[in-house]
Coordinates of C-alpha atoms in Angstrom, one line a residue:
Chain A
X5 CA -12.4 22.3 9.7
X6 CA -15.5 20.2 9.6
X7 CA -14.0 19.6 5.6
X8 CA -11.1 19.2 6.6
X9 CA -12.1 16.0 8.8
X10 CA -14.3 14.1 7.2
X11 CA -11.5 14.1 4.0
X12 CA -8.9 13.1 6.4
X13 CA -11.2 10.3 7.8
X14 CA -11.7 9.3 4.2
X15 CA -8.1 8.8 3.8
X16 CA -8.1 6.0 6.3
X17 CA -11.8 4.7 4.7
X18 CA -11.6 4.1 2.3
X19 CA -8.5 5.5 1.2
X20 CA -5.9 3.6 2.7
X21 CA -8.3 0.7 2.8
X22 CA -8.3 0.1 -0.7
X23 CA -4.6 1.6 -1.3
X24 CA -3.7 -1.5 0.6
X25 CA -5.9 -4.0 -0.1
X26 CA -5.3 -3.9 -3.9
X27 CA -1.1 -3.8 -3.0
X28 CA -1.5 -7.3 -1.4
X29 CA -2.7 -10.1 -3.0
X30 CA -6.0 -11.8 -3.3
X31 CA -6.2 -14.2 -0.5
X32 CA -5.3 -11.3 1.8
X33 CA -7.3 -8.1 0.7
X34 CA -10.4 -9.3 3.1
X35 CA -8.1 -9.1 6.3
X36 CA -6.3 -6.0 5.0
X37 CA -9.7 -4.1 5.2
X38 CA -10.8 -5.8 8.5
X39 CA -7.4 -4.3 10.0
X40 CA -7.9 -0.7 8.8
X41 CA -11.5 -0.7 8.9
X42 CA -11.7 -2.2 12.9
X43 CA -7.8 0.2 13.8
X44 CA -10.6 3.2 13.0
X45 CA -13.4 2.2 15.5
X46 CA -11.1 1.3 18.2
X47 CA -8.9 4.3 17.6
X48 CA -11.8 6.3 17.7
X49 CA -13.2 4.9 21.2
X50 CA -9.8 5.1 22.5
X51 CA -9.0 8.9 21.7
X52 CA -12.4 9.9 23.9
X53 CA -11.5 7.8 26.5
X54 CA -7.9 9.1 26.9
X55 CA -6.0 9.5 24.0
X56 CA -6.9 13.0 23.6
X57 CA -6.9 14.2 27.2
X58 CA -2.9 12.5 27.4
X59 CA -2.1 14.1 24.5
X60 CA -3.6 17.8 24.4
X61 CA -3.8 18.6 28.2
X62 CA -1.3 19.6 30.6
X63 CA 0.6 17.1 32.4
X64 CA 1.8 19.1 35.2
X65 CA 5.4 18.5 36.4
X66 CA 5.5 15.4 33.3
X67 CA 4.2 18.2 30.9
X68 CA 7.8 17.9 28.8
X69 CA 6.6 14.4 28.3
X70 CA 3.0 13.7 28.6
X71 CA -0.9 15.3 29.3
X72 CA -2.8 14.7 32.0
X73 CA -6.2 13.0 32.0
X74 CA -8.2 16.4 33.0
X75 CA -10.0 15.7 29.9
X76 CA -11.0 12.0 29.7
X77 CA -13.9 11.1 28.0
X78 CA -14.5 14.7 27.0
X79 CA -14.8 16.3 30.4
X80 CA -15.6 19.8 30.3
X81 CA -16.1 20.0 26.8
X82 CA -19.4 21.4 25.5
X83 CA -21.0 22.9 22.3
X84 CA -19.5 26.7 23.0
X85 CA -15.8 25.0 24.4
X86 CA -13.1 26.6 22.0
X87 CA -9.4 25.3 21.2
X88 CA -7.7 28.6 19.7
X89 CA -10.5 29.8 17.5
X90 CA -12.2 26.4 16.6
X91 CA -14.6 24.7 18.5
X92 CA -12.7 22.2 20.7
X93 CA -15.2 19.2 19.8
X94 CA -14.0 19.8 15.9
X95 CA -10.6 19.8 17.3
X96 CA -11.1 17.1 18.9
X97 CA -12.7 15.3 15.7
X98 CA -9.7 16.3 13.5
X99 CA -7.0 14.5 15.5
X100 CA -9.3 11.7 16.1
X101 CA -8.8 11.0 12.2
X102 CA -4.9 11.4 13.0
X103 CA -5.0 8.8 15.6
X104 CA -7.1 6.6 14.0
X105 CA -4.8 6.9 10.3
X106 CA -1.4 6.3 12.2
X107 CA -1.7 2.6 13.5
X108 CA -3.9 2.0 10.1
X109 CA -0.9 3.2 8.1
X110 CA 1.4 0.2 10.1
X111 CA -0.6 -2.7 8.9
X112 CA 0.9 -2.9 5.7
X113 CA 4.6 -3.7 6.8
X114 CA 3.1 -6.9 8.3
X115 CA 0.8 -7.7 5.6
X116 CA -0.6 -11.2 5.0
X117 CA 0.9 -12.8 8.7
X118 CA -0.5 -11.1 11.9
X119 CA -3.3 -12.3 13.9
X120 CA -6.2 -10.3 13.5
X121 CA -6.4 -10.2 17.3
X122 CA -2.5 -9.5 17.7
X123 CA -3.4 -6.5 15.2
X124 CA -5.7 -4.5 17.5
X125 CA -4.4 -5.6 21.0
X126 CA -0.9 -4.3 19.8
X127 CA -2.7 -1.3 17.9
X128 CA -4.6 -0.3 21.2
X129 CA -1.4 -0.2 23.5
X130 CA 0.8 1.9 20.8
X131 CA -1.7 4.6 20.2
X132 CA -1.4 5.3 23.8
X133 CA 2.4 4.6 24.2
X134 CA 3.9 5.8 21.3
X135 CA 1.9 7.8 19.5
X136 CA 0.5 10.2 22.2
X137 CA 3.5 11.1 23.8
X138 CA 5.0 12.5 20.6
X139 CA 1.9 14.2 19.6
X140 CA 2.0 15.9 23.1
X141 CA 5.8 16.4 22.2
X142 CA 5.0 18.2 19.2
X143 CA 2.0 19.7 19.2
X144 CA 0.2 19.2 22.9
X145 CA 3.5 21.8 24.4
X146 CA 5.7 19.3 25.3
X147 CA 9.6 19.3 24.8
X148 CA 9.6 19.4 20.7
X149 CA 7.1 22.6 20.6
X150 CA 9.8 24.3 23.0
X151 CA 12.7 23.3 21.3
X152 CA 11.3 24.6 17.9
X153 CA 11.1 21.7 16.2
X154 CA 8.9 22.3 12.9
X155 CA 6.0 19.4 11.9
X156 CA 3.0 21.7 10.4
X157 CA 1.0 18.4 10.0
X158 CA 2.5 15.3 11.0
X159 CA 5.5 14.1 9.5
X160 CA 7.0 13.1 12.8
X161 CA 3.8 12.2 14.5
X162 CA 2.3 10.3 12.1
X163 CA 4.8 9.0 9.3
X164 CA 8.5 8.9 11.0
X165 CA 6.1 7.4 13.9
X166 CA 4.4 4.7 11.9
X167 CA 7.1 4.0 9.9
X168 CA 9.6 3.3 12.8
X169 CA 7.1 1.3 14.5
X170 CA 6.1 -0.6 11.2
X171 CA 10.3 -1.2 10.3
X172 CA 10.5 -3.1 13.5
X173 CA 6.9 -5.0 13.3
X174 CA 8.2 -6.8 10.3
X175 CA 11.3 -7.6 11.4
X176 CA 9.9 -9.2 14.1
X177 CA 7.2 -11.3 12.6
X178 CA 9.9 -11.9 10.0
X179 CA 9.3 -12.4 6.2
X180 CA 6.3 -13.9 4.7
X181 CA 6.9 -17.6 3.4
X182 CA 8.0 -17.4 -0.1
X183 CA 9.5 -14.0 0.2
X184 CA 11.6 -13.0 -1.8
X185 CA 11.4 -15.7 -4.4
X186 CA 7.6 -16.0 -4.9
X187 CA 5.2 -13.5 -6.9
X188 CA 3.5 -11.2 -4.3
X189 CA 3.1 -8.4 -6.4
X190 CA 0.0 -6.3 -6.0
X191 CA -3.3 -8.8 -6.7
X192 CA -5.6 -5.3 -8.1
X193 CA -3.2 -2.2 -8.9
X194 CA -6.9 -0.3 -9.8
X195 CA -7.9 -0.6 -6.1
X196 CA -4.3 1.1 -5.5
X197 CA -5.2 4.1 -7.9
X198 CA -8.5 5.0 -6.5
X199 CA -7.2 4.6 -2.5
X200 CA -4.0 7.0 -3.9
X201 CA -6.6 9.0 -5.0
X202 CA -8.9 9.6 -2.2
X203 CA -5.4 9.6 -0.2
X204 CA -4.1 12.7 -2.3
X205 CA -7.2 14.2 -1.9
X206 CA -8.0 13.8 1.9
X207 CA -4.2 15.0 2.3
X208 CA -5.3 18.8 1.8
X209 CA -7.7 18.2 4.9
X210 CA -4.5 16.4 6.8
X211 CA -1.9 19.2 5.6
X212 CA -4.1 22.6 5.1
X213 CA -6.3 21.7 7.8
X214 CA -3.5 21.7 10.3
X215 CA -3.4 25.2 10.0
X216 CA -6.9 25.1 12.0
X217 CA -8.5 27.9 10.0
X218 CA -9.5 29.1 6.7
X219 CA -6.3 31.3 5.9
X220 CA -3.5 32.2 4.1
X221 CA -1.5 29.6 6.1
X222 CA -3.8 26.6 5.0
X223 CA -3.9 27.8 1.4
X224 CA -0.1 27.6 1.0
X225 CA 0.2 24.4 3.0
X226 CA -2.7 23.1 0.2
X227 CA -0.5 24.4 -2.4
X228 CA 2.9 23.2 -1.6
X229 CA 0.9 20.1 -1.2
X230 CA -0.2 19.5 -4.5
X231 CA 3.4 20.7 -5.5
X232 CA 5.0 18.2 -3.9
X233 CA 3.0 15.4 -4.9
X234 CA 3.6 15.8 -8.4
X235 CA 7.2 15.9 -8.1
X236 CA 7.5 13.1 -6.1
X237 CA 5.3 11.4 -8.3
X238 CA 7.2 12.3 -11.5
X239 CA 10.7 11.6 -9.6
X240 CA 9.7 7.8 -8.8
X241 CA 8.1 7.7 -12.4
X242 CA 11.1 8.9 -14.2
X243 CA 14.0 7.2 -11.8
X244 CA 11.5 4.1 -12.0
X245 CA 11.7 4.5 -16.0
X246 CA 15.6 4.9 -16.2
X247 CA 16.4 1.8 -13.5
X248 CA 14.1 -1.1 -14.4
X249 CA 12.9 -0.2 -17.8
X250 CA 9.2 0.9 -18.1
X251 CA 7.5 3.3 -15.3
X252 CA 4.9 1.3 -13.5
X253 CA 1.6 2.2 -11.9
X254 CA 2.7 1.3 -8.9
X255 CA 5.6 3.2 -8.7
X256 CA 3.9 6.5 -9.8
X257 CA 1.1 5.9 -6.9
X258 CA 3.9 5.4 -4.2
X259 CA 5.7 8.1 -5.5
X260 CA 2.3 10.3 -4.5
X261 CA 2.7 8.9 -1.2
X262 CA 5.9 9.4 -0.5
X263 CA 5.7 13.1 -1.5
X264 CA 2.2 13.7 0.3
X265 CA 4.4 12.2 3.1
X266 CA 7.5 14.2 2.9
X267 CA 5.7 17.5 2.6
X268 CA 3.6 17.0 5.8
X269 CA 5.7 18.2 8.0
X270 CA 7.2 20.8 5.7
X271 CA 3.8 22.1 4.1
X272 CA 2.9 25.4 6.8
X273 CA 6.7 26.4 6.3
X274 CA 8.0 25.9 2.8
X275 CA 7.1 27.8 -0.5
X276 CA 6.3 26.4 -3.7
X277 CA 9.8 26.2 -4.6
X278 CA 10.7 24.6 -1.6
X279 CA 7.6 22.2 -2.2
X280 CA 9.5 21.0 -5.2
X281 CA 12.4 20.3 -4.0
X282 CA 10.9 18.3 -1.0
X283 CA 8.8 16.6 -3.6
X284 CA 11.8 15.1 -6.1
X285 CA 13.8 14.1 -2.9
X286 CA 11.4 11.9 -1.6
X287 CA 10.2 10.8 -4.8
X288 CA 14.0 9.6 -5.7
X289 CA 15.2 8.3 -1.8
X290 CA 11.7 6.3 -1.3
X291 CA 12.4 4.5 -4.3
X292 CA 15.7 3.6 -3.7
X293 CA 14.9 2.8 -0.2
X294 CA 11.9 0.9 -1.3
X295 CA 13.5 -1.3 -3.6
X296 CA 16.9 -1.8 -3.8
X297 CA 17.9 -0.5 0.0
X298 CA 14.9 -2.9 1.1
X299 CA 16.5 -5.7 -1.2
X300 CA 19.6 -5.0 -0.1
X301 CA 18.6 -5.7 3.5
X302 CA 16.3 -8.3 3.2
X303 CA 13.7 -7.2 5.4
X304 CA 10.2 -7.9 4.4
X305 CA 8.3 -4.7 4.8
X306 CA 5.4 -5.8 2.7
X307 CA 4.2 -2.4 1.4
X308 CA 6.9 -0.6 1.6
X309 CA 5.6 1.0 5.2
X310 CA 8.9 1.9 6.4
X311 CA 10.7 3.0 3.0
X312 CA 8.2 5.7 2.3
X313 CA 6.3 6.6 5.3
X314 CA 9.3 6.6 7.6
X315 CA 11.8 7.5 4.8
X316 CA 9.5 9.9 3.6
X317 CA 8.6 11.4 6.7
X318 CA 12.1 12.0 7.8
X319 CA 13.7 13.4 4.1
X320 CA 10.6 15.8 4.6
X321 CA 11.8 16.7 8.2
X322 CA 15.4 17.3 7.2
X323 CA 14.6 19.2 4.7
X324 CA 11.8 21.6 6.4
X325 CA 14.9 22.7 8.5
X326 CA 16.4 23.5 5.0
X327 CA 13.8 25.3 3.1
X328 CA 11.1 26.9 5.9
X329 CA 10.8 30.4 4.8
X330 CA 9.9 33.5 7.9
X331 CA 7.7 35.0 5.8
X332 CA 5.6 31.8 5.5
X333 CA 5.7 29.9 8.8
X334 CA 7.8 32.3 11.1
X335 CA 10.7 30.3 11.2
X336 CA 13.5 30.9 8.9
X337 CA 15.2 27.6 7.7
X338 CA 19.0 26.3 6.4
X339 CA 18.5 28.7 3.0
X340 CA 18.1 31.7 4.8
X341 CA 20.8 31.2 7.4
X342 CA 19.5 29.4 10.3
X343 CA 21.3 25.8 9.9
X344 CA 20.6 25.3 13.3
X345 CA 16.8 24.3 12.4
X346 CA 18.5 21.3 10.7
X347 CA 19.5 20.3 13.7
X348 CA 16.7 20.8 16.0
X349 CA 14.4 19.0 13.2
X350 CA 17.4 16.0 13.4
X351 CA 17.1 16.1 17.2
X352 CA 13.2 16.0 16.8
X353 CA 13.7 13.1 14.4
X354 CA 16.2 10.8 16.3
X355 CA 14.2 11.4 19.4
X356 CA 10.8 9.8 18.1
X357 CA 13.0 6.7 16.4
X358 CA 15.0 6.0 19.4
X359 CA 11.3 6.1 21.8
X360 CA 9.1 4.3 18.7
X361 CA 11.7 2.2 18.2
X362 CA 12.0 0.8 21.5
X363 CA 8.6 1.1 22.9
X364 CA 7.3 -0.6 19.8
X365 CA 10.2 -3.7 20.1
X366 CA 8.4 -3.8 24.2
X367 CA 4.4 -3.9 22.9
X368 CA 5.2 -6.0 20.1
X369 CA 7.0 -8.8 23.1
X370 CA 3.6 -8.1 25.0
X371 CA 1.6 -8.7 22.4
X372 CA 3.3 -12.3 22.0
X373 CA 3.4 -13.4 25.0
X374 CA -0.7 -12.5 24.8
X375 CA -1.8 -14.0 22.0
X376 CA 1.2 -14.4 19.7
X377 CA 1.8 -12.1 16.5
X378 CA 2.0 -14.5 13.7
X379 CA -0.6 -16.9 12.0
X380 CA 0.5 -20.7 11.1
X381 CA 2.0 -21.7 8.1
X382 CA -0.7 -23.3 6.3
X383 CA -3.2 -20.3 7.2
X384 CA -0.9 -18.1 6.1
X385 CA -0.3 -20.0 3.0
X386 CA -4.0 -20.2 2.7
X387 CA -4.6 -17.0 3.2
X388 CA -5.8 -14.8 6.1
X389 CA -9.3 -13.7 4.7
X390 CA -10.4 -17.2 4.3
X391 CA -8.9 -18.6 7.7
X392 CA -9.5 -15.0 9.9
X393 CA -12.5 -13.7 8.5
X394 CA -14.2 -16.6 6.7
X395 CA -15.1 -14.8 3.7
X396 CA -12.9 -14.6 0.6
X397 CA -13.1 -12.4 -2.2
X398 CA -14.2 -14.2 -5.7
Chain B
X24 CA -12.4 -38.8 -35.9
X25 CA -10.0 -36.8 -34.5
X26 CA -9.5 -34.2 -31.4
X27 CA -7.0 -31.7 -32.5
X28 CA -5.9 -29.9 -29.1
X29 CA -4.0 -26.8 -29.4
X30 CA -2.4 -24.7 -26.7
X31 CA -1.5 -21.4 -28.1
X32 CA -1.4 -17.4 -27.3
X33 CA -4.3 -15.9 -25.9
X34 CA -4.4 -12.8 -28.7
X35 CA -4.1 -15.2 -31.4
X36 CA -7.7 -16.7 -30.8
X37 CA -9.9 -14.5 -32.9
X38 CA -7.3 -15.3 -35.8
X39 CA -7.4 -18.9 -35.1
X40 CA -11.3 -19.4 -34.7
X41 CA -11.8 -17.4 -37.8
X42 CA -9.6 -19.9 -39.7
X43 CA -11.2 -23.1 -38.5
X44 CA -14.6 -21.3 -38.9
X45 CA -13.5 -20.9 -42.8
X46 CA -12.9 -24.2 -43.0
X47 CA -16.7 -25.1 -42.5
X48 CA -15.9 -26.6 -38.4
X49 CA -19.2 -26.0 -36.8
X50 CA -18.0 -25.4 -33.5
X51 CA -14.9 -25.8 -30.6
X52 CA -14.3 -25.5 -27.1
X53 CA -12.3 -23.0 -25.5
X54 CA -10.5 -23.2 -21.7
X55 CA -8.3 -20.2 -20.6
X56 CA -5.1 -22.2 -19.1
X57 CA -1.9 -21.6 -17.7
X58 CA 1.2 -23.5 -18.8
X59 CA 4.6 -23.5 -20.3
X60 CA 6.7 -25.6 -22.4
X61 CA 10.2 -24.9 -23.7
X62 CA 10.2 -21.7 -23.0
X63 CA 10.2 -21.9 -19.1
X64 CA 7.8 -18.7 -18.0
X65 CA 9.3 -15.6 -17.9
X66 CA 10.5 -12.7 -15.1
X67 CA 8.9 -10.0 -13.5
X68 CA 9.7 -7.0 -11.3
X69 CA 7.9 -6.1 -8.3
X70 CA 9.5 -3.4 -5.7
X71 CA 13.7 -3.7 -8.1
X72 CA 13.3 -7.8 -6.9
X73 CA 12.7 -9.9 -10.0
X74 CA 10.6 -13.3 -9.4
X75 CA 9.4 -16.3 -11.8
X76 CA 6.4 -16.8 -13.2
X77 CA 6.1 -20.0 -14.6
X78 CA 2.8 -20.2 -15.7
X79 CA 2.3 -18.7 -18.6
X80 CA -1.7 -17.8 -19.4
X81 CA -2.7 -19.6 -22.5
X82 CA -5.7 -20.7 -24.8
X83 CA -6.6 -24.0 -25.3
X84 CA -8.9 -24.7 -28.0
X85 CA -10.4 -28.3 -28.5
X86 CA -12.1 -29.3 -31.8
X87 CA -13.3 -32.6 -32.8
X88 CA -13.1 -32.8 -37.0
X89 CA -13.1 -35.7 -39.6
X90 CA -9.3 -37.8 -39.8
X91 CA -9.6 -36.4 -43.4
X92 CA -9.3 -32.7 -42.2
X93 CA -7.0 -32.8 -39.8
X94 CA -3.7 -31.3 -41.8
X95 CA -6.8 -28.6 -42.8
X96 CA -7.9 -27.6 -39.3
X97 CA -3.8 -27.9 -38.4
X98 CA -2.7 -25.4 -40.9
X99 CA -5.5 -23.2 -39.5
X100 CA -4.6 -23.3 -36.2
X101 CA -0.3 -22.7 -37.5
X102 CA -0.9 -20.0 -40.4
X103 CA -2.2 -17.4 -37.8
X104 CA 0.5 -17.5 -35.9
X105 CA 3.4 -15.9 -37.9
X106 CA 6.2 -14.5 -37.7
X107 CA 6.7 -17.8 -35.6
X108 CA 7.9 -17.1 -31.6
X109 CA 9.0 -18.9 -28.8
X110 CA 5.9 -19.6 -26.3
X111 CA 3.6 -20.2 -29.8
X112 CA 2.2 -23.1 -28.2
X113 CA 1.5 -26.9 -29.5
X114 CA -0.8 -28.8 -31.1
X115 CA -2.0 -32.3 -30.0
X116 CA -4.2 -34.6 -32.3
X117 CA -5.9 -37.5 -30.3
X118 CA -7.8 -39.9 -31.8
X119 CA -11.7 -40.1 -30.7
X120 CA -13.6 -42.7 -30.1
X121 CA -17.3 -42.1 -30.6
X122 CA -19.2 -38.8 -31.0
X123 CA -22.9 -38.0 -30.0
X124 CA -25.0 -35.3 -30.6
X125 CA -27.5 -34.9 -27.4
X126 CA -30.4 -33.3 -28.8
X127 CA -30.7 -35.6 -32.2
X128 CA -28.7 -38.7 -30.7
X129 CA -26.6 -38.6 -34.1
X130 CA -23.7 -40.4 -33.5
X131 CA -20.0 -39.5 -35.0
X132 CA -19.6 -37.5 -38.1
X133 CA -23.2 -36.8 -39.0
X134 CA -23.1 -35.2 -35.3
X135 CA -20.2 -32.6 -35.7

């Protein structure tokens, strides 16, 4: 479990740290990192405060929705403290690196436009709005756990979650100047690889690692894993190929994502089969919703947050109802006659939209009236490494 | 003396300098540049939206040879370039005024 952390951390840095800063361009890579990098260390102070107590405690009579604070700033945790068979300080460690990857993963939807200071005020109040409550929905015994809905690793806490919230943060700041007519493709597609990379690889701490011991359970989550990936990967690749003529780098790499993404939630409860399947849905939907749904639309979700995190997420939700197999996860899904786990995992879905949704819309307005969301024209123009950060990268 | 200015396709260079090299020219200046002429740029994809790029990147080469060579060092620069496509490039010849050599102080021809 230790592992299993420190890879997951490494997905956020630098991982998604570089997966992002080479999909923007140049004049923005600088800020890019500052975002993740700083969403980390306040994250982190933020879960030992309260984040973790809210989330994994019991909250009483408001238990359906939230924890209760019985365990701020660690109290009553020591050395020999145990969460199931795990020390509870590991425990604690290994969501840390969920909270702190979440609000990381929404940056890139507003790319290149929001103040740096907008960033983590807005960051800071959603962790504990929006993505605590769900994770105390899901996992801490609130209302999803009881209602069966299935998320082995994340897919509604993390990637429906940060997707949602990431579809409405760029539709509120609104497109960057020059979109869609100008080039903004991605300024160092070799950054992109390598964060993919560590991303793939720090996924197996995410996805095995949720199932909180060194089992059977966490080997077959690691495999369908690595099943999925590939497919998705290969599905973007090939639909990629066949729609615009020549498969891309880019679209292979987000294909990865969008697999690693759609297979979270699936990954304790699906076979290899079932893997697959997951895999080649989420690589064909996140490209369609990535490029021409997104065109279609007109929103300016600058890395494609929302089309394969949230898209992702959700295909993989779906279709965990459909495949999850008894003998693997102890829940039978659509394939072996239970549709009715479709619809729980569409109730757990809808749910976390409708509250992300709307509690995002509410912290975003606070955050304005605050300090404001968006940079100037000319310093956006400019660039935000140059006029944020005062350092540029040569 | 004349300055014979050519804009032309980056992979084409080793070609190019090898031809004016054959042709005795003791030395040129090279700028990476961006530009287009006729041929407008071209379109790329990024996320199924298409977008312009204008500027195209290019080689200029600068070389500074007798008036009596200039068809020569012309030729050189053209015969590398086929088959002939659109976005070859152009050549400009400009006459030039006065030559010197720094380290010798030769002056015009004699400092080429």
């Amino acid at each position: 479990m230790i592992v299993a952390t420190a890879i997951v951390l490494m997905m956020s840095i630098p991982g998604l740290a570089l997966f992002y800063g080479g999909l923007v361009r140049k004049k923005g890579v600088l800020a890019v990192l500052m975002q993740v990098f700083a969403i980390v260390c306040l994250m982190t102070l933020l879960w030992y405060f309260v984040g973790y107590s809210l989330a994994a405690t019991d909250g009483g009579s408001l238990n359906a929705y939230i924890g209760g604070f019985d365990k701020m700033f660690l109290a009553g945790i020591g050395s020999d403290t145990l969460s199931g068979t795990i020390p509870e300080s590991v425990f604690f460690m290994f969501q840390l690196t969920f909270a702190a990857i979440t609000p990381a993963l929404i940056v890139g939807a507003f790319a290149d436009r929001m103040k740096f200071s907008a960033v983590c005020i807005f960051m800071c109040m959603w962790l504990i709005v929006v993505y605590v409550p769900v994770w105390h929905w899901v996992w801490g015994g609130g209302s999803f756990r009881k209602m069966g809905v299935l998320d082995f690793a994340g897919g509604t806490v993390v990637h429906i979650n940060a997707g949602v919230a990431a579809l409405v943060a760029c539709i509120f700041l609104g497109k960057r100047v020059g979109y869609p007519n100008e080039n903004m493709a991605p300024h160092n597609l070799v950054l992109s690889v390598i964060g993919a990379s560590l991303l793939w690889v720090g996924w197996f701490g995410f996805n095995a690692g949720s199932a909180l011991g060194a089992n059977g359970g966490a080997g077959m989550a690691m495999l369908a894993t690595q099943v999925a990936t590939a497919a998705a990967a290969l599905a973007w690749m090939f639909v990629e190929w066949l729609v615009h003529k020549k498969p891309s780098v880019l679209g292979i790499i987000s294909g990865a994502v969008a697999g690693l993404v759609a297979i979270t939630p699936a990954c304790g409860f699906v076979d290899g089969w079932g893997a697959l399947w997951i895999g080649i849905a989420a690589g064909v939907i996140c490209f369609f919703m990535s490029t021409a749904v997104k065109k279609a639309l007109g929103y300016d979700d600058s890395l494609d947050v929302w089309g394969i995190h949230g898209v992702g997420g959700i295909v993989g939700a779906i279709l965990t109802g459909v495949f999850a197999v008894e003998a693997i996860g102890g829940t039978a899904g659509l394939l072996e006659g239970n549709p009715g786990q479709v619809l729980t995992q569409l109730w757990g879905i809808v749910a976390t939209i409708v509250w992300c949704g709307i509690a995002t819309f509410v912290l975003l307005i606070i955050t304005n009236i605050l300090v404001g969301l968006r940079v100037s024209e000319p310093v956006e123009i400019e660039g935000l490494d140059i006029n944020l950060h005062g350092e540029t990268v040569q | 003396m004349k300055l014979v200015m050519a804009i032309i396709k980056p992979f084409k260079l080793d070609e190019v300098r090898q031809a004016l090299t054959e042709l005795g020219l003791q030395g040129m200046t090279v700028t990476e540049v961006k530009g287009y002429g006729r041929q407008k740029g071209h379109t790329e994809i990024y996320r199924g939206a298409e977008y312009a790029v204008n500027f195209l990147p290019k080689i200029k080469i600068e070389v500074v040879v007798p008036a009596k060579m200039v068809d020569n060092a012309v030729d050189a620069i053209v015969a590398p370039q086929r088959p002939v496509r659109s976005g070859d490039g152009k050549i400009f010849v400009v006459p030039v005024e006065q030559t010197v050599r720094i380290r010798t102080g030769e002056t015009n021809e004699s400092a080429l």
